[in-house]
XYZ file of C-alpha atoms in Angstrom:
745
model
C 30.413 -6.582 -13.913
C 30.134 -4.452 -10.769
C 26.741 -3.816 -9.209
C 27.062 -0.092 -9.813
C 27.750 -0.759 -13.506
C 24.846 -3.203 -13.718
C 22.557 -0.642 -12.153
C 23.677 2.021 -14.594
C 23.095 -0.024 -17.739
C 20.464 -2.659 -17.201
C 17.225 -2.008 -15.291
C 15.377 -0.157 -18.048
C 17.651 -0.922 -20.964
C 14.896 -2.452 -23.042
C 12.654 0.546 -22.629
C 15.500 2.955 -23.269
C 16.246 1.345 -26.657
C 12.633 1.430 -27.795
C 11.889 4.194 -30.335
C 9.001 6.515 -29.650
C 6.036 5.738 -31.938
C 5.551 7.998 -34.962
C 1.756 8.072 -34.598
C 0.279 10.870 -32.506
C -2.865 10.973 -30.385
C -5.539 12.590 -32.539
C -8.303 14.727 -31.007
C -10.693 11.999 -32.206
C -9.351 9.428 -29.727
C -6.748 7.158 -31.355
C -3.173 7.050 -32.638
C -3.264 8.741 -36.032
C -1.359 10.432 -38.816
C -3.276 13.648 -38.047
C -6.995 12.860 -37.697
C -7.210 9.548 -39.574
C -6.217 6.392 -37.665
C -3.210 4.243 -38.464
C -2.691 0.605 -37.498
C -0.047 1.598 -34.949
C -0.912 1.748 -31.271
C 0.679 2.987 -28.081
C 3.247 0.388 -26.926
C 2.515 -1.807 -23.929
C 3.251 0.320 -20.884
C 3.252 3.564 -22.888
C 0.922 6.495 -22.272
C 0.081 9.822 -23.864
C -1.771 13.007 -22.954
C -2.712 15.431 -25.729
C -4.463 18.790 -26.063
C -5.921 20.031 -29.343
C -7.768 23.156 -30.479
C -10.093 21.104 -32.664
C -12.971 18.635 -32.684
C -12.686 17.376 -36.273
C -16.204 15.927 -36.343
C -17.952 19.291 -36.063
C -17.709 22.980 -36.811
C -17.232 25.464 -34.032
C -20.599 27.026 -33.150
C -19.549 29.602 -30.543
C -16.924 32.230 -31.190
C -16.465 32.947 -27.476
C -15.102 30.522 -24.924
C -13.010 27.448 -25.702
C -13.098 24.734 -28.335
C -11.086 21.527 -28.471
C -10.451 18.211 -26.779
C -8.175 16.491 -24.283
C -7.157 12.871 -24.869
C -5.416 10.446 -22.510
C -4.233 7.164 -24.026
C -2.712 4.027 -22.530
C -1.052 0.933 -23.994
C -2.761 -1.608 -21.761
C -1.557 -4.794 -23.458
C 0.556 -5.671 -26.484
C -1.387 -4.293 -29.437
C -4.170 -2.726 -27.346
C -4.598 0.991 -26.715
C -7.458 2.674 -24.901
C -8.052 6.429 -25.120
C -10.294 8.621 -22.988
C -11.529 11.816 -24.625
C -13.040 15.002 -23.237
C -14.464 17.261 -25.971
C -15.621 20.767 -25.065
C -16.890 24.071 -26.444
C -17.962 27.494 -25.151
C -18.121 28.559 -21.506
C -16.614 25.712 -19.503
C -17.891 26.734 -16.062
C -21.548 27.687 -16.444
C -24.511 25.398 -15.713
C -25.868 23.992 -18.969
C -29.283 23.470 -17.380
C -29.715 27.281 -17.315
C -30.545 28.960 -20.622
C -28.249 31.983 -20.108
C -25.289 29.554 -20.111
C -23.090 30.122 -23.166
C -21.645 26.625 -22.980
C -21.693 23.944 -25.629
C -20.717 20.304 -25.565
C -18.894 18.633 -22.668
C -18.590 15.104 -23.939
C -16.709 12.349 -22.139
C -16.066 9.136 -24.076
C -13.657 6.252 -24.575
C -12.158 4.789 -27.738
C -10.099 1.673 -28.350
C -7.913 0.077 -30.999
C -6.397 -3.391 -31.290
C -3.504 -4.282 -33.579
C -3.947 -7.868 -34.743
C -1.023 -10.179 -33.809
C -0.307 -11.389 -37.329
C 2.759 -11.053 -39.552
C 2.242 -9.711 -43.088
C 4.620 -8.764 -45.920
C 6.075 -5.255 -46.181
C 5.907 -4.852 -42.409
C 2.142 -4.447 -42.651
C 0.023 -4.107 -39.525
C -3.752 -4.492 -39.265
C -5.915 -2.889 -36.590
C -9.593 -2.673 -35.660
C -11.071 0.085 -33.535
C -14.084 1.968 -32.238
C -14.721 5.532 -31.101
C -17.021 7.168 -28.547
C -18.272 4.353 -26.372
C -20.045 5.382 -23.205
C -22.437 7.999 -21.912
C -25.965 8.863 -22.960
C -24.803 11.001 -25.901
C -22.628 9.059 -28.354
C -22.353 11.687 -31.068
C -19.058 10.444 -32.505
C -19.416 6.651 -32.427
C -17.880 4.730 -35.313
C -16.109 1.477 -36.122
C -13.129 1.109 -38.422
C -10.396 -1.109 -39.774
C -7.013 0.092 -41.015
C -3.775 -1.304 -42.454
C -0.365 0.395 -42.216
C 2.802 -0.588 -44.098
C 6.292 0.777 -43.546
C 8.602 1.341 -46.514
C 11.798 2.838 -45.179
C 10.914 6.304 -43.825
C 7.327 6.072 -45.165
C 4.245 4.843 -43.304
C 1.316 4.212 -45.671
C -2.165 3.673 -44.203
C -5.512 2.748 -45.753
C -8.751 2.091 -43.906
C -12.516 2.113 -43.904
C -14.894 3.495 -41.283
C -18.585 2.966 -40.548
C -20.298 5.755 -38.596
C -22.970 5.000 -36.006
C -23.825 8.674 -35.570
C -24.380 11.399 -38.151
C -21.607 13.543 -36.673
C -18.949 10.795 -36.566
C -15.789 11.630 -38.509
C -15.012 8.330 -40.224
C -17.493 7.647 -43.026
C -16.039 5.463 -45.764
C -12.464 5.178 -46.969
C -9.560 7.106 -45.468
C -5.792 7.065 -45.852
C -2.526 8.764 -44.956
C 1.165 9.003 -45.780
C 3.687 9.847 -43.043
C 7.296 10.691 -43.947
C 9.876 10.584 -41.151
C 12.295 13.367 -42.036
C 14.704 12.553 -39.193
C 14.578 11.421 -35.569
C 12.517 14.465 -34.596
C 10.475 15.682 -37.565
C 7.707 13.985 -39.539
C 5.358 15.236 -42.265
C 1.886 13.808 -42.892
C -0.658 13.993 -45.699
C -4.088 12.461 -45.115
C -7.720 12.246 -46.102
C -9.951 11.436 -43.123
C -12.982 10.563 -45.341
C -14.224 14.161 -45.099
C -11.255 16.515 -45.399
C -7.668 16.431 -46.673
C -4.866 17.771 -44.462
C -1.151 18.444 -44.604
C 0.740 18.570 -41.330
C 4.092 18.604 -39.603
C 4.946 17.337 -36.120
C 8.035 17.509 -33.938
C 9.118 15.003 -31.299
C 11.512 16.010 -28.513
C 12.639 13.395 -25.956
C 12.814 14.903 -22.470
C 14.531 11.886 -20.970
C 14.549 8.145 -21.322
C 10.893 7.761 -20.336
C 9.332 11.093 -21.402
C 8.872 12.931 -24.696
C 7.105 16.074 -25.921
C 5.291 16.155 -29.256
C 3.831 19.233 -30.977
C 2.114 19.366 -34.340
C 0.273 21.656 -36.726
C -1.805 20.917 -39.813
C -3.687 22.850 -42.475
C -6.920 21.791 -44.149
C -6.513 21.461 -47.941
C -10.205 21.011 -48.760
C -13.360 22.681 -47.493
C -16.076 20.021 -47.416
C -17.085 20.597 -43.782
C -16.756 23.212 -41.079
C -13.657 21.525 -39.664
C -10.998 23.833 -38.214
C -8.709 25.174 -40.949
C -5.617 25.224 -38.729
C -5.296 22.460 -36.169
C -2.719 22.553 -33.373
C -1.770 19.690 -31.100
C 0.561 19.298 -28.102
C 1.180 16.019 -26.299
C 3.315 14.274 -23.712
C 4.289 10.627 -24.133
C 5.778 8.626 -21.292
C 6.540 5.109 -20.096
C 4.397 4.112 -17.113
C 6.692 1.294 -16.007
C 8.305 -1.964 -16.968
C 6.172 -4.819 -18.245
C 7.094 -8.465 -17.614
C 7.872 -8.995 -21.304
C 9.034 -5.781 -23.037
C 6.973 -5.079 -26.144
C 9.049 -3.816 -29.045
C 7.830 -2.401 -32.373
C 8.587 -4.900 -35.116
C 10.470 -2.474 -37.301
C 13.026 -1.778 -34.548
C 13.414 -4.891 -32.390
C 15.888 -4.769 -29.547
C 17.909 -7.798 -28.525
C 17.062 -8.716 -24.932
C 19.712 -8.960 -22.281
C 20.652 -12.421 -21.113
C 19.111 -11.712 -17.733
C 15.891 -10.421 -19.286
C 15.689 -13.457 -21.538
C 16.130 -15.737 -18.584
C 13.383 -13.969 -16.701
C 10.942 -14.154 -19.587
C 11.649 -17.860 -19.831
C 11.357 -18.394 -16.108
C 8.234 -16.307 -15.726
C 5.491 -18.916 -15.322
C 3.015 -17.859 -17.996
C 1.536 -21.309 -17.428
C 1.339 -23.186 -14.159
C 3.644 -25.933 -15.435
C 6.828 -26.547 -13.468
C 9.703 -24.782 -15.239
C 12.077 -27.758 -15.006
C 12.722 -27.689 -18.739
C 13.805 -24.062 -18.775
C 17.421 -23.331 -19.637
C 18.801 -20.021 -18.344
C 20.844 -17.865 -20.699
C 23.925 -16.971 -18.652
C 26.043 -13.905 -19.100
C 29.710 -14.349 -20.078
C 31.725 -16.157 -17.431
C 33.806 -13.071 -16.740
C 30.653 -11.277 -15.641
C 29.382 -14.160 -13.535
C 32.373 -14.455 -11.266
C 31.094 -13.797 -7.745
C 34.313 -11.989 -6.875
C 32.620 -8.708 -7.828
C 31.269 -8.621 -4.299
C 33.977 -8.944 -1.693
C 33.174 -10.132 1.848
C 34.259 -8.316 4.938
C 37.741 -9.055 6.180
C 38.251 -11.982 8.498
C 38.808 -9.541 11.331
C 35.291 -8.165 10.883
C 33.163 -11.165 9.961
C 29.430 -10.647 10.122
C 27.705 -11.544 13.369
C 24.035 -11.868 14.207
C 24.247 -8.613 16.139
C 26.006 -6.891 13.247
C 23.373 -8.010 10.734
C 20.540 -6.910 13.015
C 22.080 -3.459 13.362
C 22.653 -3.251 9.607
C 18.995 -4.097 8.974
C 17.974 -1.385 11.409
C 20.131 1.108 9.505
C 18.448 -0.021 6.267
C 14.995 0.853 7.564
C 13.777 -2.291 9.326
C 12.437 -2.800 12.831
C 11.309 -5.658 15.091
C 14.338 -7.616 13.874
C 15.376 -11.091 14.946
C 18.480 -12.850 13.577
C 19.659 -16.393 14.262
C 23.009 -17.529 12.823
C 23.862 -21.239 12.809
C 27.507 -21.698 11.736
C 28.617 -24.258 9.186
C 29.044 -27.747 10.606
C 28.658 -31.412 9.670
C 28.960 -30.604 5.983
C 26.146 -28.054 6.124
C 26.769 -24.377 5.263
C 25.986 -21.580 7.675
C 22.312 -20.615 7.937
C 20.944 -17.140 8.647
C 17.316 -16.994 9.790
C 16.110 -13.403 9.652
C 12.756 -11.845 10.472
C 12.189 -8.095 10.042
C 9.454 -5.501 9.587
C 9.925 -2.818 6.962
C 9.332 0.734 8.139
C 11.186 2.579 5.390
C 10.096 0.482 2.367
C 6.316 0.446 2.644
C 5.133 1.264 -0.862
C 6.275 -2.033 -2.386
C 7.389 -5.372 -0.981
C 9.856 -5.652 -3.868
C 11.777 -2.632 -2.573
C 11.693 -3.998 0.977
C 12.913 -7.403 -0.196
C 15.717 -5.849 -2.235
C 16.892 -3.780 0.734
C 16.883 -6.769 3.103
C 18.702 -9.095 0.683
C 21.360 -6.460 -0.015
C 21.906 -5.837 3.692
C 22.747 -9.525 4.149
C 24.630 -10.201 0.892
C 27.010 -7.241 0.972
C 28.897 -8.170 4.168
C 28.553 -11.949 3.740
C 30.189 -11.864 0.299
C 29.220 -13.603 -2.907
C 31.829 -16.355 -2.506
C 30.262 -17.645 0.691
C 28.071 -20.748 0.839
C 25.946 -19.198 3.601
C 22.197 -19.700 3.275
C 19.471 -17.207 4.132
C 15.887 -17.763 5.227
C 14.283 -14.307 5.274
C 10.805 -13.420 6.521
C 9.298 -9.964 6.052
C 6.393 -9.002 8.287
C 3.537 -6.515 8.411
C 2.232 -5.523 11.841
C 4.586 -8.249 13.144
C 2.855 -11.004 11.152
C 4.686 -12.729 8.243
C 3.789 -11.702 4.681
C 6.733 -12.746 2.458
C 9.521 -15.325 2.660
C 12.741 -15.753 0.675
C 15.298 -18.579 0.645
C 18.683 -18.536 -1.119
C 22.427 -18.754 -0.592
C 25.061 -16.098 -1.198
C 26.555 -17.554 -4.379
C 23.165 -18.234 -5.958
C 21.828 -14.790 -5.022
C 24.859 -13.125 -6.574
C 24.369 -15.204 -9.723
C 20.636 -14.460 -9.754
C 21.396 -10.752 -9.687
C 23.532 -11.163 -12.800
C 20.995 -13.192 -14.759
C 20.761 -16.702 -13.384
C 17.319 -18.122 -12.743
C 18.596 -21.475 -11.454
C 21.619 -22.440 -9.416
C 23.415 -25.713 -8.741
C 23.721 -24.725 -5.097
C 19.923 -25.047 -4.784
C 19.695 -28.551 -6.306
C 17.815 -29.914 -3.315
C 15.030 -27.402 -3.910
C 14.286 -28.244 -7.562
C 10.726 -28.914 -8.700
C 12.057 -31.928 -10.629
C 14.666 -34.219 -9.075
C 18.151 -33.776 -10.475
C 17.499 -30.299 -11.866
C 19.004 -27.096 -10.440
C 16.684 -25.274 -8.074
C 15.645 -21.660 -8.338
C 18.465 -19.325 -7.399
C 16.004 -17.330 -5.288
C 12.967 -18.979 -3.726
C 9.995 -16.768 -2.870
C 6.887 -17.737 -0.935
C 3.921 -15.681 0.234
C 2.748 -17.957 3.043
C 5.947 -19.847 3.888
C 4.514 -23.242 2.969
C 7.673 -24.472 1.267
C 7.900 -27.568 -0.951
C 8.690 -30.785 0.909
C 12.352 -30.727 -0.173
C 12.834 -27.250 1.263
C 11.104 -28.118 4.532
C 13.197 -31.273 4.926
C 16.430 -29.366 4.338
C 15.514 -26.651 6.812
C 14.512 -29.233 9.414
C 17.829 -31.003 8.917
C 19.681 -27.729 9.427
C 17.780 -26.991 12.630
C 18.425 -30.463 14.029
C 22.129 -30.446 13.195
C 22.749 -26.964 14.581
C 24.418 -26.810 17.973
C 22.570 -24.468 20.362
C 25.888 -23.490 21.917
C 27.345 -22.311 18.611
C 24.277 -20.469 17.301
C 24.166 -16.688 17.605
C 20.942 -14.759 18.147
C 20.218 -11.058 18.102
C 17.079 -8.978 18.539
C 16.697 -5.299 17.680
C 13.351 -3.546 18.103
C 14.493 -0.198 16.640
C 12.078 1.525 18.985
C 8.680 0.493 20.337
C 6.391 -1.271 17.862
C 3.701 1.341 18.535
C 5.724 4.189 17.029
C 3.403 5.721 14.412
C 4.064 5.558 10.695
C 2.680 8.445 8.649
C 1.870 8.828 4.964
C 0.928 12.134 3.404
C -0.692 12.979 0.104
C -3.554 14.723 -1.667
C -7.189 13.748 -1.392
C -8.706 14.614 -4.765
C -12.368 14.377 -5.723
C -13.462 15.455 -9.187
C -16.461 15.745 -11.490
C -15.408 15.902 -15.143
C -17.407 16.758 -18.239
C -20.730 17.362 -16.487
C -23.470 19.865 -17.283
C -22.314 21.849 -14.245
C -18.747 22.360 -15.443
C -15.928 20.894 -17.463
C -13.749 20.173 -14.428
C -14.898 20.517 -10.822
C -12.647 19.501 -7.964
C -12.120 19.330 -4.235
C -8.551 19.080 -2.957
C -7.627 18.111 0.594
C -4.416 17.206 2.399
C -4.532 13.704 3.872
C -2.361 12.341 6.665
C -2.601 8.587 7.151
C -1.427 6.989 10.387
C -0.747 3.424 11.551
C 0.029 2.425 15.135
C 0.848 -1.190 15.998
C -0.621 -2.360 19.303
C 0.182 -6.087 19.230
C 1.103 -8.668 16.580
C -1.546 -8.227 13.886
C -3.436 -5.572 15.881
C -3.214 -1.920 14.852
C -5.085 1.362 14.645
C -5.291 3.156 11.333
C -6.768 6.527 10.508
C -6.804 9.217 7.838
C -6.885 12.866 8.915
C -8.118 15.154 6.140
C -7.788 18.936 5.893
C -9.741 20.736 3.120
C -7.556 22.945 0.931
C -9.154 24.091 -2.345
C -12.351 23.456 -4.269
C -14.242 24.726 -7.296
C -17.560 26.560 -7.125
C -19.696 23.457 -7.586
C -18.130 21.909 -4.453
C -19.080 24.924 -2.319
C -21.744 24.696 0.381
C -25.199 24.477 -1.132
C -23.918 23.400 -4.544
C -24.333 20.059 -6.299
C -21.126 18.413 -5.063
C -20.933 19.934 -1.581
C -21.630 16.574 0.050
C -18.592 14.970 -1.567
C -15.879 17.171 -0.055
C -14.525 17.272 3.496
C -16.174 20.234 5.205
C -13.630 20.648 7.985
C -10.530 19.145 9.522
C -11.347 15.648 10.689
C -10.842 11.932 10.264
C -12.051 10.455 6.997
C -11.599 7.035 8.588
C -10.619 5.641 11.966
C -10.420 1.870 12.415
C -9.094 -0.647 14.889
C -7.967 -3.597 12.774
C -6.610 -7.069 13.403
C -5.283 -9.404 10.742
C -3.929 -12.916 10.869
C -2.278 -15.232 8.360
C -3.842 -18.704 8.445
C -2.652 -21.976 6.872
C -3.055 -22.875 3.196
C -2.933 -19.355 1.789
C -5.818 -17.990 3.881
C -5.765 -14.654 5.722
C -8.463 -12.746 7.602
C -8.958 -9.238 8.942
C -11.535 -7.638 11.224
C -12.003 -3.862 11.509
C -14.245 -1.690 13.661
C -14.796 2.063 13.756
C -15.479 4.679 11.082
C -15.045 3.434 7.522
C -15.543 7.044 6.361
C -16.873 10.283 7.849
C -20.464 9.069 7.754
C -20.517 5.325 8.396
C -19.488 3.636 11.640
C -19.586 -0.066 12.377
C -17.441 -3.058 11.580
C -16.532 -5.561 8.909
C -14.734 -8.849 8.419
C -12.650 -9.727 5.373
C -11.341 -13.104 4.298
C -8.911 -13.924 1.516
C -7.494 -17.068 -0.058
C -4.765 -17.026 -2.683
C -2.946 -19.830 -4.431
C 0.793 -19.966 -3.781
C 1.560 -18.934 -7.353
C -0.874 -16.002 -7.044
C -2.874 -17.000 -10.111
C -6.198 -17.214 -8.249
C -7.604 -15.218 -5.367
C -10.985 -15.559 -3.671
C -12.172 -13.030 -1.102
C -15.264 -12.074 0.850
C -16.356 -9.040 2.858
C -19.231 -8.770 5.333
C -20.047 -5.688 7.373
C -22.628 -3.739 9.311
C -22.593 0.064 9.301
C -24.860 2.866 10.474
C -24.987 6.316 8.925
C -23.965 8.969 11.435
C -26.646 11.465 10.346
C -29.576 9.507 8.908
C -29.142 6.411 11.128
C -29.668 4.290 8.013
C -28.140 0.842 8.422
C -26.236 -0.945 5.703
C -25.068 -4.555 5.655
C -22.676 -5.000 2.731
C -21.970 -8.594 1.737
C -19.587 -9.111 -1.174
C -17.638 -11.936 -2.760
C -14.986 -11.693 -5.445
C -12.788 -13.899 -7.597
C -9.601 -12.716 -9.287
C -7.623 -14.463 -12.013
C -4.124 -13.391 -13.058
C -3.855 -13.925 -16.817
C -0.392 -12.400 -17.173
C 1.423 -12.454 -13.812
C 2.608 -9.053 -12.754
C 0.720 -7.352 -15.575
C -2.935 -8.303 -16.102
C -5.689 -9.479 -13.764
C -9.437 -9.960 -14.187
C -11.778 -9.678 -11.196
C -15.502 -10.226 -10.677
C -17.286 -8.924 -7.565
C -20.936 -9.524 -6.712
C -23.303 -9.017 -3.808
C -24.707 -6.131 -1.767
C -22.637 -2.950 -1.825
C -22.190 -0.284 0.860
C -25.124 1.829 -0.363
C -27.506 -1.137 -0.264
C -27.562 -1.618 -4.037
C -27.105 -5.166 -5.303
C -25.389 -6.326 -8.468
C -21.945 -6.995 -9.822
C -18.717 -5.321 -10.860
C -16.314 -6.612 -13.528
C -12.786 -5.202 -13.569
C -9.571 -5.530 -15.550
C -6.367 -4.575 -13.715
C -3.273 -3.587 -15.697
C 0.085 -3.183 -13.907
C 3.096 -1.237 -15.178
C 5.676 -1.337 -12.418
C 3.962 0.468 -9.538
C 1.352 2.113 -11.775
C -2.012 0.387 -12.061
C -4.916 1.131 -14.406
C -8.247 -0.451 -13.528
C -11.096 -0.628 -16.036
C -14.534 -1.586 -14.780
C -18.128 -2.244 -15.749
C -20.734 -2.055 -12.984
C -24.422 -2.996 -12.931
C -26.314 -2.515 -9.642
C -29.778 -1.655 -8.349
C -31.134 -0.770 -4.914
C -34.359 -1.731 -3.177
C -37.670 -0.189 -4.186
C -38.380 3.077 -2.408
C -34.714 3.932 -1.905
C -32.585 6.546 -3.672
C -30.974 3.729 -5.672
C -34.159 1.982 -6.768
C -33.329 2.521 -10.446
C -30.935 0.110 -12.120
C -27.727 1.847 -13.193
C -24.807 0.719 -15.338
C -21.415 2.389 -15.412
C -18.096 2.034 -17.175
C -14.979 3.790 -15.979
C -11.346 3.620 -15.011
C -9.093 4.282 -12.039
C -5.420 5.234 -12.211
C -3.374 4.605 -9.069
C 0.304 4.989 -8.239
C 2.549 5.696 -5.238
C 3.630 9.259 -4.525
C 6.991 10.526 -3.352
C 10.288 8.686 -2.839
C 10.224 4.916 -2.485
C 11.888 5.195 0.916
C 10.125 6.812 3.860
C 11.902 9.610 5.692
C 12.877 9.083 9.312
C 11.779 12.004 11.478
C 13.221 11.109 14.827
C 11.418 7.992 16.039
C 8.646 8.114 13.400
C 8.579 7.765 9.607
C 6.873 9.852 6.935
C 6.269 8.759 3.341
C 4.142 9.729 0.380
C 0.811 8.057 -0.262
C 1.159 4.332 -0.861
C -1.531 4.525 -3.563
C -2.922 7.789 -4.869
C -5.990 6.983 -6.966
C -8.027 9.039 -9.403
C -10.626 7.944 -11.908
C -13.704 8.648 -13.980
C -16.939 6.842 -14.683
C -19.908 7.415 -16.965
C -23.390 5.935 -17.182
C -24.182 3.607 -20.059
C -27.470 2.198 -21.273
C -29.508 5.245 -20.151
C -30.998 7.958 -22.329
C -30.627 10.644 -19.668
C -27.357 12.192 -18.577
C -28.424 13.046 -15.027
C -25.613 12.978 -12.469
C -25.719 9.759 -10.455
C -23.568 8.994 -7.407
C -23.194 6.303 -4.757
C -23.672 3.113 -6.742
C -21.274 0.196 -6.351
C -19.278 1.509 -3.384
C -17.277 -1.097 -1.464
C -16.160 -0.819 2.174
C -12.375 -0.756 2.227
C -9.783 -0.402 4.960
C -6.815 1.671 3.837
C -4.318 -0.866 5.184
C -4.483 -4.603 5.606
C -5.247 -7.662 3.512
C -5.731 -6.038 0.117
C -2.831 -3.620 0.437
C 0.122 -4.297 2.721
C -0.398 -8.040 3.242
C -0.686 -8.979 -0.444
C 1.351 -6.009 -1.723
C -1.742 -4.617 -3.439
C -2.596 -8.076 -4.782
C 0.761 -8.703 -6.472
C 2.954 -10.814 -4.171
C 2.047 -14.236 -5.512
C 5.082 -16.245 -6.590
C 4.400 -15.798 -10.304
C 3.889 -12.047 -9.889
C 7.206 -11.717 -8.071
C 9.015 -13.775 -10.720
C 7.491 -11.678 -13.483
C 8.920 -8.609 -11.752
C 12.412 -10.096 -11.339
C 13.970 -7.269 -13.357
C 12.571 -4.741 -10.912
C 13.748 -6.768 -7.911
C 17.222 -7.019 -9.450
C 17.269 -3.257 -9.898
C 16.253 -2.691 -6.268
C 18.888 -5.155 -5.035
C 21.633 -3.687 -7.233
C 20.793 -0.155 -6.128
C 21.074 -1.125 -2.473
C 24.349 -2.988 -3.044
C 25.830 -0.001 -4.886
C 24.808 2.440 -2.145
C 27.551 3.395 0.327
C 27.132 2.198 3.878
């Protein structure tokens, strides 16, 4: 199998074969036939955004203005979907605190559903769910259970709901029948415990990872003031690969051999994987001859590899080549800093491995010890040989050529070794030391390529978006700015970083003198400007110190420390700082500690943070991080309180979410001597108060001082470069490596 062919067929094959779910996002906040829930959920890594002209729980009270709801749903884990809902009515822009305002409800809430992991006859699924959690006004809260069975093209659902509010939709028994007419059309008949409906919906795939769904339904009864005609339009998409593809039971897809090997090798427990048996591809596909080395007249040299790495987007390159001798294969020791591949260390690693493997050739016994750096300090290490790397790309997880590096004596070692801090197992260290001692200094080749001064700036550009959603002041208020981030290396580990922000657009409530005026950039200026220094220390410890402006208002300094286990399962960190407000001269001394546990490497992390936050309030923050490729969804619960006599003296509790993802191409663009890329992580989120009877706008609680670049971002690859995380994302690394190998040079 050629690398171009592998790239064409394999990286997202599992997701491509997965059928789109028949259930649609209802305006009530769950996957449903029309308005009544089914036991089906959004698949793990799937997402949906829907718009409806109805709020089925209530009758429309205002003939003017708008009426409906927006729902955004995410498949966060196998069997678990979470849906955010924004229900609205009337004038969407006026201030509800003023009586002349012709607005109605602007209700922000969250709903969830979990499909139980049990097997039942007739392909029956069971699910439990809730609606309308969060905020001071929970007008639609209910709890329900539902069962769905599939009989050929029919989905039959029966359930029971218990309302916790008089206006909740589900009150007693409900049920539905969905008939799949073909791959695109489905008809549904339901009773949602209040009204009966007949509907039709149409599904149109817009690509492998995107689909459009539109639907219409007509009320058959008239027990409530529910909309007679209900229209719905939605987009469904795949956020990214998950470590273990989740397939609906009625249409399972056989995994590829390479995917099966990765699932087996992915360390879901900390036990050594010595008992794992890789599932190889057919021998015809595993022959390393698919990658031919350069001719003997143009064998790779240290200088040639250094120049090739420069062409692939690396700088500050050093290469040492020790030729084969005394029964030992040739060894390449490479150190390089990525300038083009900054959004993900996986992409940088794939580019560097491909740059070495392509000219060396898969038949060679040459070994590679690769170190990637950030600000000229090491952050990621890889160790392999050419034959094993070629086999790893085609599905191997272990390789006989790495026997000396096995966790258990006598077993094949990993075909590709990865390490965050370079503290290799004893067998690896002994082998490397032997290679260094046996190498002849006269025969070794060395090459160094700076690719320009280290201080050449690297730029990232993207939007700065601040929003207020579903408030009494308006349905959606916003402030949009253009942000230009800059990094300049001054010495190993020492760099300046800043974010220049230019205001672009904003809604009325962000204008001067309005409620949100203080939360938008008023003029062109730096949102942050910091001099930072970071250093990797032994035993998985790293530290960073920063001084300057953490934002437009606070200047001072902070120190961060981080410890992570080699497998990445556990991370402990601490932050201490001292800042002074530029205008009020108020001094803040944040002091925070956090612990993070990776339950499912590469996919799910839990984190607890406690201490004194930037605003002076004290308390804790609990968060759940869900990764889908480069997309991350963070759910959080926060409980903090400030000192008596301050603006934060009252105890406040919040729940919310943040969605973050990189923007633009994966590779930065070279503009002469500098590089320009999209934002490494664009983030947007919402939060709402819980546990309070009032719905008064509250800002500033639970803020943490954060440097844009450093320990928590580039050093740890946004907290995902532990060994287990990298192994769980082997499919993505294979795709990056194959893409680089297939690219012309």
